[in-house]
Amino acid sequence: MASKLPADDIRSHFSDAMSEMYRLEVPLYQELITLVREVNNEVLTSNPELRKQLQKTGEINRLNIERHGAIRLGTAAELNGIRRLFAVMGMYPVGYYDLSIAGLPVHSTAFRPISKTSLNKNPFRIFTSLLRLELLEDRKLAQKAENILAKRQIITDRALELIQIAEKNDGLSKSQANEFVKEALETFRWHSEATVSSETYQQLLKAHSLVADIVSFRGPHINHLTPRTLNIDLAQKRMLDKNMPAKEIIEGPPKRELPILLRQTAFKALTENVSFTDGINSTHTARFGEIEQRGSALTPKGRELYDELLDTSSGEKQQSPDQYSRILEKTFKAFPNNHQRLKDEGLGFFEYHANPEITSAEPGNSIEALIETGALVYSTQTYEDFLPVSAAGIFHSNLDINAESKYANKANKENFEKALGSKVISEMALYKEVEEQSLRDALAVLKS
Ligand code: OOG
Ligand code: NI
Protein backbone atom coordinates (compact mmCIF):
# COMPACT_ATOMS: atom_id res chain seq x y z
CA MET A 1 0.00 0.00 0.00
CA ALA A 2 1.15 3.56 -0.78
CA SER A 3 2.92 5.28 2.10
CA LYS A 4 0.89 7.57 4.36
CA LEU A 5 1.16 11.32 4.55
CA PRO A 6 1.61 12.30 8.22
CA ALA A 7 -1.47 13.93 9.79
CA ASP A 8 0.72 16.96 10.62
CA ASP A 9 1.37 17.47 6.91
CA ILE A 10 -2.32 17.16 6.04
CA ARG A 11 -3.05 19.85 8.67
CA SER A 12 -0.41 22.13 7.11
CA HIS A 13 -1.92 21.70 3.64
CA PHE A 14 -5.35 22.34 5.09
CA SER A 15 -4.37 25.54 6.93
CA ASP A 16 -2.63 26.83 3.78
CA ALA A 17 -5.71 26.07 1.70
CA MET A 18 -8.01 27.72 4.24
CA SER A 19 -5.79 30.80 4.29
CA GLU A 20 -5.85 31.08 0.53
CA MET A 21 -9.61 30.64 0.36
CA TYR A 22 -10.25 33.19 3.11
CA ARG A 23 -7.93 35.81 1.58
CA LEU A 24 -9.93 35.57 -1.62
CA GLU A 25 -13.28 35.62 0.19
CA VAL A 26 -12.38 38.50 2.54
CA PRO A 27 -9.93 40.91 0.86
CA LEU A 28 -9.48 42.92 4.08
CA TYR A 29 -8.00 39.77 5.59
CA GLN A 30 -5.21 39.90 2.99
CA GLU A 31 -4.52 43.46 4.15
CA LEU A 32 -4.36 42.27 7.74
CA ILE A 33 -1.84 39.56 6.80
CA THR A 34 0.32 42.17 5.06
CA LEU A 35 0.15 44.46 8.09
CA VAL A 36 1.10 41.66 10.50
CA ARG A 37 4.01 40.66 8.29
CA GLU A 38 5.30 44.24 8.29
CA VAL A 39 5.00 44.52 12.07
CA ASN A 40 6.73 41.16 12.58
CA ASN A 41 9.59 42.18 10.28
CA GLU A 42 10.04 45.46 12.13
CA VAL A 43 10.14 43.69 15.48
CA LEU A 44 12.73 41.22 14.19
CA THR A 45 14.88 44.03 12.79
CA SER A 46 14.82 45.97 16.04
CA ASN A 47 15.29 42.89 18.22
CA PRO A 48 18.15 40.70 16.91
CA GLU A 49 18.04 38.61 20.12
CA LEU A 50 14.48 37.57 19.37
CA ARG A 51 15.36 36.88 15.75
CA LYS A 52 18.18 34.59 16.85
CA GLN A 53 15.94 32.79 19.28
CA LEU A 54 13.22 32.24 16.66
CA GLN A 55 15.85 31.05 14.21
CA LYS A 56 17.16 28.58 16.75
CA THR A 57 13.73 27.06 17.38
CA GLY A 58 12.83 27.07 13.70
CA GLU A 59 9.79 29.22 14.45
CA ILE A 60 10.98 31.94 12.11
CA ASN A 61 9.83 29.88 9.14
CA ARG A 62 6.35 29.48 10.55
CA LEU A 63 5.96 32.97 11.89
CA ASN A 64 3.44 34.14 9.36
CA ILE A 65 1.21 31.10 9.09
CA GLU A 66 -2.23 31.15 10.68
CA ARG A 67 -2.56 30.01 14.26
CA HIS A 68 -6.29 29.45 14.45
CA GLY A 69 -9.73 29.88 12.93
CA ALA A 70 -13.30 29.45 14.15
CA ILE A 71 -16.55 27.81 13.07
CA ARG A 72 -20.04 27.48 14.54
CA LEU A 73 -22.06 24.28 14.19
CA GLY A 74 -25.79 23.62 14.36
CA THR A 75 -26.30 20.05 15.55
CA ALA A 76 -24.82 17.22 17.59
CA ALA A 77 -24.40 15.17 14.42
CA GLU A 78 -22.42 18.00 12.82
CA LEU A 79 -20.08 18.19 15.80
CA ASN A 80 -19.60 14.46 15.67
CA GLY A 81 -18.75 14.54 11.95
CA ILE A 82 -16.40 17.48 12.40
CA ARG A 83 -14.55 15.64 15.17
CA ARG A 84 -13.86 12.79 12.76
CA LEU A 85 -12.84 15.20 9.99
CA PHE A 86 -10.34 17.05 12.19
CA ALA A 87 -8.92 13.79 13.58
CA VAL A 88 -7.65 12.98 10.07
CA MET A 89 -5.46 16.09 10.43
CA GLY A 90 -4.27 15.33 13.96
CA MET A 91 -6.62 17.84 15.60
CA TYR A 92 -8.38 16.71 18.78
CA PRO A 93 -10.96 18.39 21.03
CA VAL A 94 -9.17 20.16 23.88
CA GLY A 95 -11.01 22.10 26.60
CA TYR A 96 -14.65 22.98 27.19
CA TYR A 97 -15.77 26.60 26.97
CA ASP A 98 -19.16 27.60 28.31
CA LEU A 99 -20.19 30.81 26.56
CA SER A 100 -23.70 30.95 27.98
CA ILE A 101 -22.19 32.98 30.83
CA ALA A 102 -21.67 35.74 28.28
CA GLY A 103 -25.18 35.53 26.88
CA LEU A 104 -24.22 33.36 23.91
CA PRO A 105 -26.32 30.24 23.18
CA VAL A 106 -23.27 28.08 22.36
CA HIS A 107 -20.62 25.96 24.02
CA SER A 108 -17.27 25.21 22.47
CA THR A 109 -14.02 23.31 22.25
CA ALA A 110 -10.81 23.79 20.27
CA PHE A 111 -9.68 21.10 17.87
CA ARG A 112 -5.91 21.19 17.98
CA PRO A 113 -2.72 19.15 17.80
CA ILE A 114 -1.78 17.84 21.24
CA SER A 115 1.86 16.75 21.13
CA LYS A 116 4.73 19.22 21.30
CA THR A 117 6.15 17.85 18.06
CA SER A 118 2.86 18.33 16.24
CA LEU A 119 2.33 21.81 17.67
CA ASN A 120 5.82 22.74 16.50
CA LYS A 121 5.17 21.45 12.99
CA ASN A 122 1.93 23.36 12.66
CA PRO A 123 -0.17 24.64 15.57
CA PHE A 124 -3.35 25.31 13.54
CA ARG A 125 -6.48 24.99 15.65
CA ILE A 126 -10.18 25.53 15.06
CA PHE A 127 -12.29 27.05 17.82
CA THR A 128 -15.56 25.16 17.34
CA SER A 129 -18.88 26.18 18.83
CA LEU A 130 -22.10 24.20 18.98
CA LEU A 131 -25.48 25.91 18.97
CA ARG A 132 -27.70 25.25 22.00
CA LEU A 133 -31.25 25.57 20.76
CA GLU A 134 -32.48 24.36 24.16
CA LEU A 135 -31.53 27.75 25.59
CA LEU A 136 -33.85 29.71 23.31
CA GLU A 137 -36.95 31.07 24.90
CA ASP A 138 -39.04 30.91 21.73
CA ARG A 139 -39.60 27.15 21.57
CA LYS A 140 -41.50 27.30 18.28
CA LEU A 141 -38.60 29.05 16.61
CA ALA A 142 -36.15 26.59 18.17
CA GLN A 143 -38.15 23.75 16.59
CA LYS A 144 -38.16 25.54 13.25
CA ALA A 145 -34.39 26.02 13.43
CA GLU A 146 -33.95 22.36 14.27
CA ASN A 147 -35.99 21.33 11.22
CA ILE A 148 -33.94 23.59 8.95
CA LEU A 149 -30.65 22.23 10.31
CA ALA A 150 -31.84 18.63 9.98
CA LYS A 151 -31.93 19.07 6.20
CA ARG A 152 -28.33 20.05 5.62
CA GLN A 153 -25.23 17.94 5.24
CA ILE A 154 -22.06 19.91 5.93
CA ILE A 155 -19.44 17.31 4.95
CA THR A 156 -19.30 16.19 1.32
CA ASP A 157 -19.94 12.53 0.46
CA ARG A 158 -16.40 12.12 -0.80
CA ALA A 159 -14.90 13.68 2.35
CA LEU A 160 -16.96 11.22 4.40
CA GLU A 161 -15.59 8.33 2.36
CA LEU A 162 -12.05 9.57 2.84
CA ILE A 163 -12.61 9.96 6.62
CA GLN A 164 -13.72 6.32 6.70
CA ILE A 165 -10.66 5.26 4.75
CA ALA A 166 -8.40 7.21 7.12
CA GLU A 167 -10.07 5.65 10.15
CA LYS A 168 -9.75 2.16 8.70
CA ASN A 169 -6.17 2.46 7.44
CA ASP A 170 -4.93 4.79 10.14
CA GLY A 171 -4.07 7.53 7.65
CA LEU A 172 -4.28 8.65 4.02
CA SER A 173 -1.91 8.34 1.09
CA LYS A 174 -0.58 11.54 -0.42
CA SER A 175 -3.11 11.61 -3.23
CA GLN A 176 -5.97 10.74 -0.88
CA ALA A 177 -4.81 13.52 1.45
CA ASN A 178 -4.79 16.06 -1.38
CA GLU A 179 -8.31 15.09 -2.31
CA PHE A 180 -9.35 15.17 1.35
CA VAL A 181 -8.12 18.75 1.83
CA LYS A 182 -9.95 19.86 -1.29
CA GLU A 183 -13.17 18.20 -0.13
CA ALA A 184 -12.82 19.39 3.48
CA LEU A 185 -12.47 22.96 2.28
CA GLU A 186 -16.04 22.79 0.88
CA THR A 187 -17.41 22.51 4.43
CA PHE A 188 -15.96 25.90 5.42
CA ARG A 189 -16.70 27.88 2.26
CA TRP A 190 -18.87 31.00 2.31
CA HIS A 191 -22.27 30.85 0.59
CA SER A 192 -23.90 34.15 -0.21
CA GLU A 193 -27.16 32.34 -0.91
CA ALA A 194 -29.00 31.65 2.31
CA THR A 195 -31.11 28.50 2.68
CA VAL A 196 -33.97 30.40 4.36
CA SER A 197 -36.40 33.16 3.44
CA SER A 198 -35.66 36.71 4.52
CA GLU A 199 -38.59 36.46 6.93
CA THR A 200 -37.15 33.38 8.65
CA TYR A 201 -33.75 35.06 8.74
CA GLN A 202 -35.26 38.03 10.56
CA GLN A 203 -36.97 35.74 13.07
CA LEU A 204 -33.70 33.94 13.75
CA LEU A 205 -31.87 37.23 14.03
CA LYS A 206 -34.35 38.40 16.61
CA ALA A 207 -33.79 35.28 18.72
CA HIS A 208 -30.01 35.84 18.56
CA SER A 209 -27.72 36.96 15.75
CA LEU A 210 -25.59 33.89 16.41
CA VAL A 211 -28.61 31.69 15.69
CA ALA A 212 -29.15 33.45 12.35
CA ASP A 213 -25.49 32.98 11.40
CA ILE A 214 -25.55 29.28 12.22
CA VAL A 215 -28.95 28.28 10.85
CA SER A 216 -29.38 30.33 7.65
CA PHE A 217 -26.58 28.89 5.51
CA ARG A 218 -25.53 25.68 3.85
CA GLY A 219 -22.59 25.11 6.16
CA PRO A 220 -20.34 26.41 8.92
CA HIS A 221 -18.39 29.03 6.97
CA ILE A 222 -15.04 29.85 8.53
CA ASN A 223 -15.72 33.12 10.34
CA HIS A 224 -12.13 34.24 10.92
CA LEU A 225 -8.50 33.23 10.69
CA THR A 226 -5.80 34.45 13.03
CA PRO A 227 -2.09 34.90 12.34
CA ARG A 228 0.50 35.48 15.04
CA THR A 229 1.95 38.89 15.75
CA LEU A 230 5.15 39.61 17.66
CA ASN A 231 3.77 42.93 18.90
CA ILE A 232 0.01 43.12 19.24
CA ASP A 233 0.01 46.68 20.61
CA LEU A 234 1.86 47.93 17.55
CA ALA A 235 -0.35 45.87 15.22
CA GLN A 236 -3.48 47.30 16.88
CA LYS A 237 -2.14 50.83 16.41
CA ARG A 238 -1.37 50.13 12.74
CA MET A 239 -4.87 48.81 12.16
CA LEU A 240 -6.29 52.05 13.53
CA ASP A 241 -3.77 54.14 11.50
CA LYS A 242 -4.94 52.36 8.36
CA ASN A 243 -8.57 52.97 9.22
CA MET A 244 -9.33 49.32 9.54
CA PRO A 245 -12.49 48.78 11.62
CA ALA A 246 -10.47 47.51 14.59
CA LYS A 247 -11.95 46.29 17.84
CA GLU A 248 -11.66 48.96 20.53
CA ILE A 249 -9.69 46.91 23.04
CA ILE A 250 -7.22 44.06 23.03
CA GLU A 251 -8.74 41.06 24.80
CA GLY A 252 -6.92 39.21 27.56
CA PRO A 253 -4.11 40.24 29.88
CA PRO A 254 -2.38 43.63 29.50
CA LYS A 255 1.04 44.23 27.99
CA ARG A 256 3.60 42.80 30.40
CA GLU A 257 7.29 42.07 30.63
CA LEU A 258 6.48 38.38 30.97
CA PRO A 259 3.60 37.65 28.59
CA ILE A 260 0.95 35.29 29.93
CA LEU A 261 -1.85 33.35 28.24
CA LEU A 262 -3.27 34.99 25.13
CA ARG A 263 -3.91 38.48 23.82
CA GLN A 264 -6.19 39.01 20.80
CA THR A 265 -7.65 41.75 18.70
CA ALA A 266 -9.56 41.83 15.43
CA PHE A 267 -11.03 43.91 12.67
CA LYS A 268 -14.77 43.80 12.98
CA ALA A 269 -17.01 41.72 10.81
CA LEU A 270 -17.88 43.00 7.36
CA THR A 271 -21.39 43.55 6.09
CA GLU A 272 -21.84 41.21 3.15
CA ASN A 273 -24.54 40.76 0.55
CA VAL A 274 -26.80 37.77 0.90
CA SER A 275 -29.74 36.57 -1.15
CA PHE A 276 -32.65 34.78 0.47
CA THR A 277 -34.89 32.03 -0.91
CA ASP A 278 -37.77 34.48 -1.46
CA GLY A 279 -35.61 36.48 -3.87
CA ILE A 280 -34.94 39.30 -1.42
CA ASN A 281 -31.36 40.59 -1.24
CA SER A 282 -30.05 41.84 2.04
CA THR A 283 -26.91 41.69 4.19
CA HIS A 284 -25.28 39.51 6.83
CA THR A 285 -22.47 40.30 9.27
CA ALA A 286 -20.25 37.53 10.54
CA ARG A 287 -16.79 37.31 9.01
CA PHE A 288 -13.74 39.08 10.34
CA GLY A 289 -9.95 38.85 10.79
CA GLU A 290 -8.07 38.46 14.03
CA ILE A 291 -4.49 38.52 15.36
CA GLU A 292 -3.02 36.90 18.43
CA GLN A 293 0.04 36.96 20.66
CA ARG A 294 0.64 34.09 23.05
CA GLY A 295 2.43 33.92 26.40
CA SER A 296 2.98 31.41 29.20
CA ALA A 297 0.54 28.67 30.12
CA LEU A 298 -0.74 29.01 33.68
CA THR A 299 -1.59 26.34 36.26
CA PRO A 300 -5.13 26.26 37.69
CA LYS A 301 -3.80 28.45 40.53
CA GLY A 302 -2.30 30.96 38.08
CA ARG A 303 -5.46 30.89 36.04
CA GLU A 304 -7.53 31.65 39.10
CA LEU A 305 -5.41 34.70 39.83
CA TYR A 306 -5.71 35.80 36.20
CA ASP A 307 -9.50 35.43 36.26
CA GLU A 308 -9.71 37.32 39.53
CA LEU A 309 -7.61 40.25 38.29
CA LEU A 310 -9.49 40.39 35.00
CA ASP A 311 -12.77 40.37 36.82
CA THR A 312 -11.65 43.25 39.06
CA SER A 313 -10.96 45.35 35.96
CA SER A 314 -14.03 44.34 33.96
CA GLY A 315 -16.14 47.17 35.35
CA GLU A 316 -13.76 49.62 33.63
CA LYS A 317 -14.42 48.38 30.11
CA GLN A 318 -16.65 51.36 29.38
CA GLN A 319 -13.69 53.71 29.94
CA SER A 320 -11.69 54.83 26.90
CA PRO A 321 -9.49 52.04 25.43
CA ASP A 322 -6.35 53.82 26.68
CA GLN A 323 -7.72 54.22 30.16
CA TYR A 324 -8.89 50.62 30.27
CA SER A 325 -5.47 49.33 29.27
CA ARG A 326 -3.79 51.50 31.91
CA ILE A 327 -6.15 50.19 34.59
CA LEU A 328 -5.54 46.63 33.42
CA GLU A 329 -1.76 47.11 33.55
CA LYS A 330 -2.00 48.47 37.05
CA THR A 331 -4.28 45.68 38.29
CA PHE A 332 -2.01 43.03 36.81
CA LYS A 333 0.98 44.33 38.77
CA ALA A 334 -0.27 41.80 41.32
CA PHE A 335 0.69 39.02 38.91
CA PRO A 336 4.39 37.98 39.23
CA ASN A 337 6.46 39.20 36.32
CA ASN A 338 9.42 36.84 36.33
CA HIS A 339 9.96 33.15 35.69
CA GLN A 340 11.28 32.28 39.08
CA ARG A 341 8.35 33.71 41.00
CA LEU A 342 5.94 32.17 38.54
CA LYS A 343 7.54 28.81 39.25
CA ASP A 344 8.04 29.18 42.99
CA GLU A 345 4.46 30.30 43.51
CA GLY A 346 3.10 27.48 41.35
CA LEU A 347 1.42 29.84 38.87
CA GLY A 348 2.93 28.67 35.58
CA PHE A 349 3.69 25.44 33.71
CA PHE A 350 7.32 24.89 32.78
CA GLU A 351 9.49 22.70 30.66
CA TYR A 352 12.84 21.36 31.87
CA HIS A 353 16.08 20.68 30.02
CA ALA A 354 19.41 19.27 31.08
CA ASN A 355 22.33 21.61 30.47
CA PRO A 356 25.00 19.34 29.02
CA GLU A 357 27.76 21.85 29.73
CA ILE A 358 27.41 21.44 33.47
CA THR A 359 28.29 17.98 34.66
CA SER A 360 28.50 18.58 38.35
CA ALA A 361 25.20 16.84 39.09
CA GLU A 362 25.41 14.37 41.93
CA PRO A 363 22.94 11.50 42.11
CA GLY A 364 21.42 12.82 45.35
CA ASN A 365 21.03 16.45 44.24
CA SER A 366 17.60 17.95 44.73
CA ILE A 367 15.83 19.62 41.84
CA GLU A 368 16.42 23.02 43.47
CA ALA A 369 20.14 22.27 43.78
CA LEU A 370 20.33 21.23 40.13
CA ILE A 371 18.61 24.46 39.11
CA GLU A 372 20.97 26.40 41.36
CA THR A 373 24.08 24.94 39.69
CA GLY A 374 22.62 25.54 36.24
CA ALA A 375 22.59 21.83 35.38
CA LEU A 376 18.80 21.91 35.11
CA VAL A 377 17.23 24.79 33.21
CA TYR A 378 13.59 25.60 32.76
CA SER A 379 11.51 27.71 30.42
CA THR A 380 7.81 28.55 30.28
CA GLN A 381 5.35 26.58 28.15
CA THR A 382 3.36 28.51 25.59
CA TYR A 383 -0.40 28.68 26.18
CA GLU A 384 -2.03 26.81 23.29
CA ASP A 385 -5.70 27.26 24.21
CA PHE A 386 -8.38 29.95 24.46
CA LEU A 387 -9.97 32.16 27.10
CA PRO A 388 -13.76 32.19 27.48
CA VAL A 389 -14.01 35.87 28.50
CA SER A 390 -11.82 36.89 25.54
CA ALA A 391 -13.75 34.61 23.18
CA ALA A 392 -16.98 36.22 24.36
CA GLY A 393 -15.45 39.65 23.68
CA ILE A 394 -14.55 38.54 20.15
CA PHE A 395 -18.04 37.15 19.54
CA HIS A 396 -19.65 40.32 20.88
CA SER A 397 -17.63 42.70 18.76
CA ASN A 398 -18.57 40.77 15.65
CA LEU A 399 -22.23 40.16 16.16
CA ASP A 400 -24.92 42.68 16.60
CA ILE A 401 -25.80 41.55 20.11
CA ASN A 402 -28.04 43.71 22.20
CA ALA A 403 -29.23 41.10 24.67
CA GLU A 404 -27.91 41.04 28.21
CA SER A 405 -26.82 37.66 29.50
CA LYS A 406 -29.99 35.62 29.53
CA TYR A 407 -28.59 32.16 30.07
CA ALA A 408 -26.48 32.58 33.19
CA ASN A 409 -24.59 29.52 34.37
CA LYS A 410 -25.82 26.87 32.05
CA ALA A 411 -22.64 24.89 31.38
CA ASN A 412 -23.39 21.40 30.12
CA LYS A 413 -20.13 19.65 29.35
CA GLU A 414 -21.80 16.27 29.57
CA ASN A 415 -24.19 17.08 26.72
CA PHE A 416 -21.38 18.57 24.68
CA GLU A 417 -19.34 15.40 25.02
CA LYS A 418 -22.35 13.28 24.15
CA ALA A 419 -22.75 15.25 20.92
CA LEU A 420 -19.04 15.11 20.23
CA GLY A 421 -18.94 11.35 20.70
CA SER A 422 -15.89 11.56 22.97
CA LYS A 423 -14.57 13.31 26.04
CA VAL A 424 -12.78 16.63 25.63
CA ILE A 425 -9.12 16.46 26.59
CA SER A 426 -8.13 18.54 29.63
CA GLU A 427 -5.73 21.29 28.58
CA MET A 428 -4.31 21.45 32.12
CA ALA A 429 -3.49 17.74 31.99
CA LEU A 430 -1.57 18.27 28.73
CA TYR A 431 0.63 21.05 30.16
CA LYS A 432 1.22 19.04 33.34
CA GLU A 433 2.25 16.00 31.31
CA VAL A 434 4.76 18.05 29.28
CA GLU A 435 6.22 19.47 32.49
CA GLU A 436 6.53 16.11 34.22
CA GLN A 437 7.88 14.28 31.21
CA SER A 438 10.48 16.97 30.49
CA LEU A 439 11.63 16.82 34.12
CA ARG A 440 11.92 13.02 34.03
CA ASP A 441 13.91 13.20 30.76
CA ALA A 442 16.22 15.94 32.00
CA LEU A 443 16.92 14.14 35.28
CA ALA A 444 17.63 10.93 33.41
CA VAL A 445 20.24 12.77 31.31
CA LEU A 446 21.83 14.45 34.34
CA LYS A 447 21.98 11.30 36.39
CA SER A 448 23.21 8.97 33.69
C1 OOG B 1 -15.27 32.34 17.96
C2 OOG B 1 -14.72 33.41 18.83
C3 OOG B 1 -13.62 32.85 19.73
C4 OOG B 1 -11.15 33.35 19.91
O1 OOG B 1 -10.09 33.60 19.31
O2 OOG B 1 -11.28 33.51 21.14
C5 OOG B 1 -12.27 32.87 19.10
C6 OOG B 1 -16.34 32.78 17.01
O3 OOG B 1 -16.54 33.99 16.81
O4 OOG B 1 -16.97 31.89 16.42
O5 OOG B 1 -12.03 32.54 17.99
NI1 NI C 1 -10.30 33.66 17.28
Coordinates of C-alpha atoms in Angstrom, one line a residue, residues 96-99 101-102 104 127 303 307 383 386-395:
Y96 CA -14.7 23.0 27.2
Y97 CA -15.8 26.6 27.0
D98 CA -19.2 27.6 28.3
L99 CA -20.2 30.8 26.6
I101 CA -22.2 33.0 30.8
A102 CA -21.7 35.7 28.3
L104 CA -24.2 33.4 23.9
F127 CA -12.3 27.0 17.8
R303 CA -5.5 30.9 36.0
D307 CA -9.5 35.4 36.3
Y383 CA -0.4 28.7 26.2
F386 CA -8.4 29.9 24.5
L387 CA -10.0 32.2 27.1
P388 CA -13.8 32.2 27.5
V389 CA -14.0 35.9 28.5
S390 CA -11.8 36.9 25.5
A391 CA -13.7 34.6 23.2
A392 CA -17.0 36.2 24.4
G393 CA -15.4 39.7 23.7
I394 CA -14.6 38.5 20.2
F395 CA -18.0 37.1 19.5

